[in-house]
């Protein structure tokens, strides 16, 4: 028996028309933010109601995790159209995040040219400039005139999205510099392109770290950055929007590690409870083991505490102060390193500066806290606390500023030795300082 197709009711038609109007009045950015909050059926419905160009713009705004979720709710033909229309670098990024079998299946459905370009991008090292560059660009010959260059751009069959910066090459594709579209349009038509090349020229190789390339774009205020191979031949561009995404991801990673957790590498609401716990568990275990140093120090000085019990009252105050001051220095230096303000060669200047900062902070706390403690618990105890605060703050800021520099020097992410690790280390060494100062002031009274 043939299946009877039920007609769509007038009410449903009206609802779909109203939904189309609502989507038309909603910006692309807002749609990209709201779609992942809906269930898969609602996402797919709204996405299919969007015009083709608008749907592509919304899809490219989504995180790769949400792109994969949406793909699961779309028909194969729709997915194929999306993948064919995506920019090569965005498509490679999506495939890179997919399970290998799924990525291979989708990649096999691409045209031969798109498949070759995607495979080329995925062939570069992860987190390299080659992995995030776009091979869709318009290059100009240095011998061209401005009029010929404009005519070439005008007659392109497929125009790249980014035309603000145009690389200039010689006859062997070797990069000579870049020309802005504004300079090209405003120049005399007979002016050779090589005379319009910008005075300052920046480029990176395909194996340059992507964060380094993104920082260069940010610091030099570039719209696009040329990428060359090992023979100095032009192979692609990194655009400013991709650079901003890289910097956002790197800052998110550093923020997570500064809080003693591994980066999620996906939107928070897309991460399950077990994933959230797993990303934090390792660091909690490491810090718990590190904290055993503090326990060891307390056990060693158990006699001191038994004979002068009032010393135990200030342990939390002093270790907390040392940890906090060390963390402040650590976070400050890590951020300064991230934006290129300091490097390892500045180690002496940095540690000397931070030590003086710590001394000033310790002196301030000593002046405030010492007399108060002395008035309540005795002036000898007040002096111990004041002196310990002075030394602990100086020491902690020194350690907090030095450890990130050493980590960077040996090839470790400075964020790994950030605030929690520095705080734990300063706790243990702070207790050593505390009991050493107490022994100098109280002498035999401590050992009984």
PDB file of C-alpha atoms in Angstrom, residues 168-351:
ATOM      1  CA  UNK A 168      53.186  40.161  -4.243  1.00  0.00           C
ATOM      2  CA  UNK A 169      55.432  37.461  -5.713  1.00  0.00           C
ATOM      3  CA  UNK A 170      58.065  37.105  -8.402  1.00  0.00           C
ATOM      4  CA  UNK A 171      57.938  34.644 -11.286  1.00  0.00           C
ATOM      5  CA  UNK A 172      58.873  31.747  -8.985  1.00  0.00           C
ATOM      6  CA  UNK A 173      56.153  32.420  -6.351  1.00  0.00           C
ATOM      7  CA  UNK A 174      58.778  33.835  -3.974  1.00  0.00           C
ATOM      8  CA  UNK A 175      57.154  36.373  -1.660  1.00  0.00           C
ATOM      9  CA  UNK A 176      58.338  39.957  -2.118  1.00  0.00           C
ATOM     10  CA  UNK A 177      55.856  41.780   0.110  1.00  0.00           C
ATOM     11  CA  UNK A 178      52.218  42.830   0.270  1.00  0.00           C
ATOM     12  CA  UNK A 179      50.003  45.519  -1.236  1.00  0.00           C
ATOM     13  CA  UNK A 180      46.775  46.766   0.292  1.00  0.00           C
ATOM     14  CA  UNK A 181      43.695  46.924  -1.896  1.00  0.00           C
ATOM     15  CA  UNK A 182      43.222  50.575  -0.888  1.00  0.00           C
ATOM     16  CA  UNK A 183      46.690  51.500  -2.203  1.00  0.00           C
ATOM     17  CA  UNK A 184      46.074  49.544  -5.390  1.00  0.00           C
ATOM     18  CA  UNK A 185      42.762  51.265  -6.126  1.00  0.00           C
ATOM     19  CA  UNK A 186      44.040  54.773  -5.365  1.00  0.00           C
ATOM     20  CA  UNK A 187      47.289  54.405  -7.352  1.00  0.00           C
ATOM     21  CA  UNK A 188      47.840  55.637 -10.887  1.00  0.00           C
ATOM     22  CA  UNK A 189      46.730  52.832 -13.264  1.00  0.00           C
ATOM     23  CA  UNK A 190      50.201  52.609 -14.849  1.00  0.00           C
ATOM     24  CA  UNK A 191      52.055  52.322 -11.551  1.00  0.00           C
ATOM     25  CA  UNK A 192      53.954  49.005 -11.246  1.00  0.00           C
ATOM     26  CA  UNK A 193      52.796  46.854  -8.335  1.00  0.00           C
ATOM     27  CA  UNK A 194      56.330  46.541  -6.945  1.00  0.00           C
ATOM     28  CA  UNK A 195      56.315  50.302  -6.251  1.00  0.00           C
ATOM     29  CA  UNK A 196      53.217  49.888  -4.045  1.00  0.00           C
ATOM     30  CA  UNK A 197      54.676  47.210  -1.793  1.00  0.00           C
ATOM     31  CA  UNK A 198      54.451  48.180   1.890  1.00  0.00           C
ATOM     32  CA  UNK A 199      57.673  49.405   3.507  1.00  0.00           C
ATOM     33  CA  UNK A 200      57.412  46.919   6.384  1.00  0.00           C
ATOM     34  CA  UNK A 201      56.961  43.294   5.464  1.00  0.00           C
ATOM     35  CA  UNK A 202      56.087  40.438   7.814  1.00  0.00           C
ATOM     36  CA  UNK A 203      55.970  36.726   7.105  1.00  0.00           C
ATOM     37  CA  UNK A 204      56.133  33.377   8.928  1.00  0.00           C
ATOM     38  CA  UNK A 205      56.933  29.863   7.777  1.00  0.00           C
ATOM     39  CA  UNK A 206      54.492  26.965   7.795  1.00  0.00           C
ATOM     40  CA  UNK A 207      56.104  25.422  10.894  1.00  0.00           C
ATOM     41  CA  UNK A 208      55.997  28.624  12.992  1.00  0.00           C
ATOM     42  CA  UNK A 209      53.961  28.198  16.182  1.00  0.00           C
ATOM     43  CA  UNK A 210      50.426  29.463  15.598  1.00  0.00           C
ATOM     44  CA  UNK A 211      50.427  31.550  18.795  1.00  0.00           C
ATOM     45  CA  UNK A 212      53.622  33.294  17.693  1.00  0.00           C
ATOM     46  CA  UNK A 213      52.025  34.082  14.328  1.00  0.00           C
ATOM     47  CA  UNK A 214      48.826  35.325  15.982  1.00  0.00           C
ATOM     48  CA  UNK A 215      50.795  37.555  18.383  1.00  0.00           C
ATOM     49  CA  UNK A 216      52.660  39.041  15.426  1.00  0.00           C
ATOM     50  CA  UNK A 217      49.359  39.921  13.744  1.00  0.00           C
ATOM     51  CA  UNK A 218      48.147  41.539  16.960  1.00  0.00           C
ATOM     52  CA  UNK A 219      51.331  43.473  17.731  1.00  0.00           C
ATOM     53  CA  UNK A 220      51.944  44.677  14.165  1.00  0.00           C
ATOM     54  CA  UNK A 221      48.239  45.506  13.612  1.00  0.00           C
ATOM     55  CA  UNK A 222      48.098  43.341  10.504  1.00  0.00           C
ATOM     56  CA  UNK A 223      44.964  42.401   8.584  1.00  0.00           C
ATOM     57  CA  UNK A 224      46.652  39.299   7.194  1.00  0.00           C
ATOM     58  CA  UNK A 225      50.038  37.624   7.552  1.00  0.00           C
ATOM     59  CA  UNK A 226      51.795  35.831   4.696  1.00  0.00           C
ATOM     60  CA  UNK A 227      52.887  32.208   5.193  1.00  0.00           C
ATOM     61  CA  UNK A 228      55.785  30.775   3.169  1.00  0.00           C
ATOM     62  CA  UNK A 229      57.369  27.339   2.841  1.00  0.00           C
ATOM     63  CA  UNK A 230      61.029  26.541   3.447  1.00  0.00           C
ATOM     64  CA  UNK A 231      61.924  27.852  -0.012  1.00  0.00           C
ATOM     65  CA  UNK A 232      60.302  31.243   0.726  1.00  0.00           C
ATOM     66  CA  UNK A 233      57.428  30.501  -1.655  1.00  0.00           C
ATOM     67  CA  UNK A 234      54.000  31.838  -0.776  1.00  0.00           C
ATOM     68  CA  UNK A 235      51.549  29.112   0.333  1.00  0.00           C
ATOM     69  CA  UNK A 236      48.830  30.961   2.269  1.00  0.00           C
ATOM     70  CA  UNK A 237      47.631  33.739   4.553  1.00  0.00           C
ATOM     71  CA  UNK A 238      46.628  33.889   8.209  1.00  0.00           C
ATOM     72  CA  UNK A 239      43.830  36.402   8.639  1.00  0.00           C
ATOM     73  CA  UNK A 240      43.190  38.565  11.679  1.00  0.00           C
ATOM     74  CA  UNK A 241      39.942  36.793  12.627  1.00  0.00           C
ATOM     75  CA  UNK A 242      41.697  33.420  12.792  1.00  0.00           C
ATOM     76  CA  UNK A 243      44.493  35.031  14.808  1.00  0.00           C
ATOM     77  CA  UNK A 244      42.012  36.375  17.364  1.00  0.00           C
ATOM     78  CA  UNK A 245      40.510  32.895  17.745  1.00  0.00           C
ATOM     79  CA  UNK A 246      43.965  31.452  18.387  1.00  0.00           C
ATOM     80  CA  UNK A 247      44.756  34.081  21.021  1.00  0.00           C
ATOM     81  CA  UNK A 248      41.399  33.511  22.709  1.00  0.00           C
ATOM     82  CA  UNK A 249      42.078  29.774  22.842  1.00  0.00           C
ATOM     83  CA  UNK A 250      45.596  30.313  24.231  1.00  0.00           C
ATOM     84  CA  UNK A 251      44.338  32.748  26.885  1.00  0.00           C
ATOM     85  CA  UNK A 252      41.597  30.277  27.849  1.00  0.00           C
ATOM     86  CA  UNK A 253      44.210  27.543  28.184  1.00  0.00           C
ATOM     87  CA  UNK A 254      46.451  29.714  30.365  1.00  0.00           C
ATOM     88  CA  UNK A 255      43.499  30.751  32.549  1.00  0.00           C
ATOM     89  CA  UNK A 256      42.537  27.114  33.113  1.00  0.00           C
ATOM     90  CA  UNK A 257      46.066  26.113  34.092  1.00  0.00           C
ATOM     91  CA  UNK A 258      46.388  29.159  36.330  1.00  0.00           C
ATOM     92  CA  UNK A 259      43.392  27.738  38.211  1.00  0.00           C
ATOM     93  CA  UNK A 260      45.000  24.276  38.496  1.00  0.00           C
ATOM     94  CA  UNK A 261      42.971  22.542  35.770  1.00  0.00           C
ATOM     95  CA  UNK A 262      43.521  21.297  32.253  1.00  0.00           C
ATOM     96  CA  UNK A 263      41.787  23.291  29.474  1.00  0.00           C
ATOM     97  CA  UNK A 264      38.440  21.851  28.384  1.00  0.00           C
ATOM     98  CA  UNK A 265      39.077  22.366  24.654  1.00  0.00           C
ATOM     99  CA  UNK A 266      35.325  22.620  24.131  1.00  0.00           C
ATOM    100  CA  UNK A 267      32.478  24.911  25.312  1.00  0.00           C
ATOM    101  CA  UNK A 268      31.663  24.497  29.014  1.00  0.00           C
ATOM    102  CA  UNK A 269      28.034  23.390  28.549  1.00  0.00           C
ATOM    103  CA  UNK A 270      29.141  20.759  26.036  1.00  0.00           C
ATOM    104  CA  UNK A 271      31.467  19.148  28.568  1.00  0.00           C
ATOM    105  CA  UNK A 272      30.071  16.338  30.700  1.00  0.00           C
ATOM    106  CA  UNK A 273      30.449  16.053  34.465  1.00  0.00           C
ATOM    107  CA  UNK A 274      33.052  13.299  34.187  1.00  0.00           C
ATOM    108  CA  UNK A 275      35.095  15.342  31.693  1.00  0.00           C
ATOM    109  CA  UNK A 276      35.041  18.355  34.028  1.00  0.00           C
ATOM    110  CA  UNK A 277      36.171  16.162  36.929  1.00  0.00           C
ATOM    111  CA  UNK A 278      38.896  14.485  34.850  1.00  0.00           C
ATOM    112  CA  UNK A 279      40.315  17.845  33.746  1.00  0.00           C
ATOM    113  CA  UNK A 280      40.700  18.892  37.387  1.00  0.00           C
ATOM    114  CA  UNK A 281      41.576  15.615  39.097  1.00  0.00           C
ATOM    115  CA  UNK A 282      45.193  15.327  37.942  1.00  0.00           C
ATOM    116  CA  UNK A 283      46.116  18.769  39.208  1.00  0.00           C
ATOM    117  CA  UNK A 284      44.356  18.195  42.508  1.00  0.00           C
ATOM    118  CA  UNK A 285      46.396  15.019  43.019  1.00  0.00           C
ATOM    119  CA  UNK A 286      49.640  16.795  42.103  1.00  0.00           C
ATOM    120  CA  UNK A 287      48.901  19.666  44.493  1.00  0.00           C
ATOM    121  CA  UNK A 288      47.873  17.247  47.247  1.00  0.00           C
ATOM    122  CA  UNK A 289      51.206  15.430  46.919  1.00  0.00           C
ATOM    123  CA  UNK A 290      53.038  18.774  46.859  1.00  0.00           C
ATOM    124  CA  UNK A 291      51.209  19.840  50.004  1.00  0.00           C
ATOM    125  CA  UNK A 292      52.790  16.887  51.811  1.00  0.00           C
ATOM    126  CA  UNK A 293      55.923  19.058  51.995  1.00  0.00           C
ATOM    127  CA  UNK A 294      54.024  21.351  54.335  1.00  0.00           C
ATOM    128  CA  UNK A 295      53.024  18.399  56.507  1.00  0.00           C
ATOM    129  CA  UNK A 296      56.636  17.203  56.609  1.00  0.00           C
ATOM    130  CA  UNK A 297      57.857  20.620  57.755  1.00  0.00           C
ATOM    131  CA  UNK A 298      55.199  20.776  60.492  1.00  0.00           C
ATOM    132  CA  UNK A 299      56.151  17.324  61.744  1.00  0.00           C
ATOM    133  CA  UNK A 300      59.812  18.329  61.851  1.00  0.00           C
ATOM    134  CA  UNK A 301      59.051  21.381  64.004  1.00  0.00           C
ATOM    135  CA  UNK A 302      56.493  19.627  66.189  1.00  0.00           C
ATOM    136  CA  UNK A 303      58.602  20.273  69.297  1.00  0.00           C
ATOM    137  CA  UNK A 304      58.559  24.018  68.636  1.00  0.00           C
ATOM    138  CA  UNK A 305      54.778  24.054  68.486  1.00  0.00           C
ATOM    139  CA  UNK A 306      54.466  21.944  71.625  1.00  0.00           C
ATOM    140  CA  UNK A 307      56.671  24.306  73.643  1.00  0.00           C
ATOM    141  CA  UNK A 308      55.328  27.601  72.252  1.00  0.00           C
ATOM    142  CA  UNK A 309      51.768  26.783  71.185  1.00  0.00           C
ATOM    143  CA  UNK A 310      50.965  30.364  70.216  1.00  0.00           C
ATOM    144  CA  UNK A 311      53.127  29.908  67.098  1.00  0.00           C
ATOM    145  CA  UNK A 312      50.443  27.609  65.648  1.00  0.00           C
ATOM    146  CA  UNK A 313      47.948  30.480  65.617  1.00  0.00           C
ATOM    147  CA  UNK A 314      49.803  32.306  62.816  1.00  0.00           C
ATOM    148  CA  UNK A 315      50.660  29.399  60.500  1.00  0.00           C
ATOM    149  CA  UNK A 316      47.656  29.940  58.203  1.00  0.00           C
ATOM    150  CA  UNK A 317      48.211  33.706  58.142  1.00  0.00           C
ATOM    151  CA  UNK A 318      51.857  33.422  57.117  1.00  0.00           C
ATOM    152  CA  UNK A 319      51.546  30.585  54.602  1.00  0.00           C
ATOM    153  CA  UNK A 320      48.537  32.275  53.037  1.00  0.00           C
ATOM    154  CA  UNK A 321      50.385  35.575  52.743  1.00  0.00           C
ATOM    155  CA  UNK A 322      53.413  33.897  51.180  1.00  0.00           C
ATOM    156  CA  UNK A 323      51.288  31.922  48.734  1.00  0.00           C
ATOM    157  CA  UNK A 324      49.265  34.964  47.726  1.00  0.00           C
ATOM    158  CA  UNK A 325      52.267  37.215  47.157  1.00  0.00           C
ATOM    159  CA  UNK A 326      54.016  34.489  45.152  1.00  0.00           C
ATOM    160  CA  UNK A 327      50.891  33.927  43.068  1.00  0.00           C
ATOM    161  CA  UNK A 328      50.594  37.644  42.338  1.00  0.00           C
ATOM    162  CA  UNK A 329      54.150  37.754  41.031  1.00  0.00           C
ATOM    163  CA  UNK A 330      53.687  34.536  39.041  1.00  0.00           C
ATOM    164  CA  UNK A 331      50.509  35.691  37.292  1.00  0.00           C
ATOM    165  CA  UNK A 332      52.053  39.076  36.496  1.00  0.00           C
ATOM    166  CA  UNK A 333      55.152  37.547  34.889  1.00  0.00           C
ATOM    167  CA  UNK A 334      53.246  34.851  32.990  1.00  0.00           C
ATOM    168  CA  UNK A 335      51.019  37.489  31.433  1.00  0.00           C
ATOM    169  CA  UNK A 336      53.996  39.729  30.606  1.00  0.00           C
ATOM    170  CA  UNK A 337      55.672  36.747  28.911  1.00  0.00           C
ATOM    171  CA  UNK A 338      52.508  35.894  26.968  1.00  0.00           C
ATOM    172  CA  UNK A 339      52.303  39.347  25.387  1.00  0.00           C
ATOM    173  CA  UNK A 340      56.044  39.505  24.706  1.00  0.00           C
ATOM    174  CA  UNK A 341      56.928  42.174  27.269  1.00  0.00           C
ATOM    175  CA  UNK A 342      59.631  40.100  29.007  1.00  0.00           C
ATOM    176  CA  UNK A 343      61.900  37.164  28.156  1.00  0.00           C
ATOM    177  CA  UNK A 344      64.389  34.930  29.946  1.00  0.00           C
ATOM    178  CA  UNK A 345      67.260  37.333  29.280  1.00  0.00           C
ATOM    179  CA  UNK A 346      65.433  39.787  31.588  1.00  0.00           C
ATOM    180  CA  UNK A 347      65.487  37.279  34.482  1.00  0.00           C
ATOM    181  CA  UNK A 348      67.824  39.274  36.724  1.00  0.00           C
ATOM    182  CA  UNK A 349      65.950  42.543  36.230  1.00  0.00           C
ATOM    183  CA  UNK A 350      62.616  40.819  36.843  1.00  0.00           C
ATOM    184  CA  UNK A 351      63.611  38.930  39.993  1.00  0.00           C
TER     185      UNK A 351
END
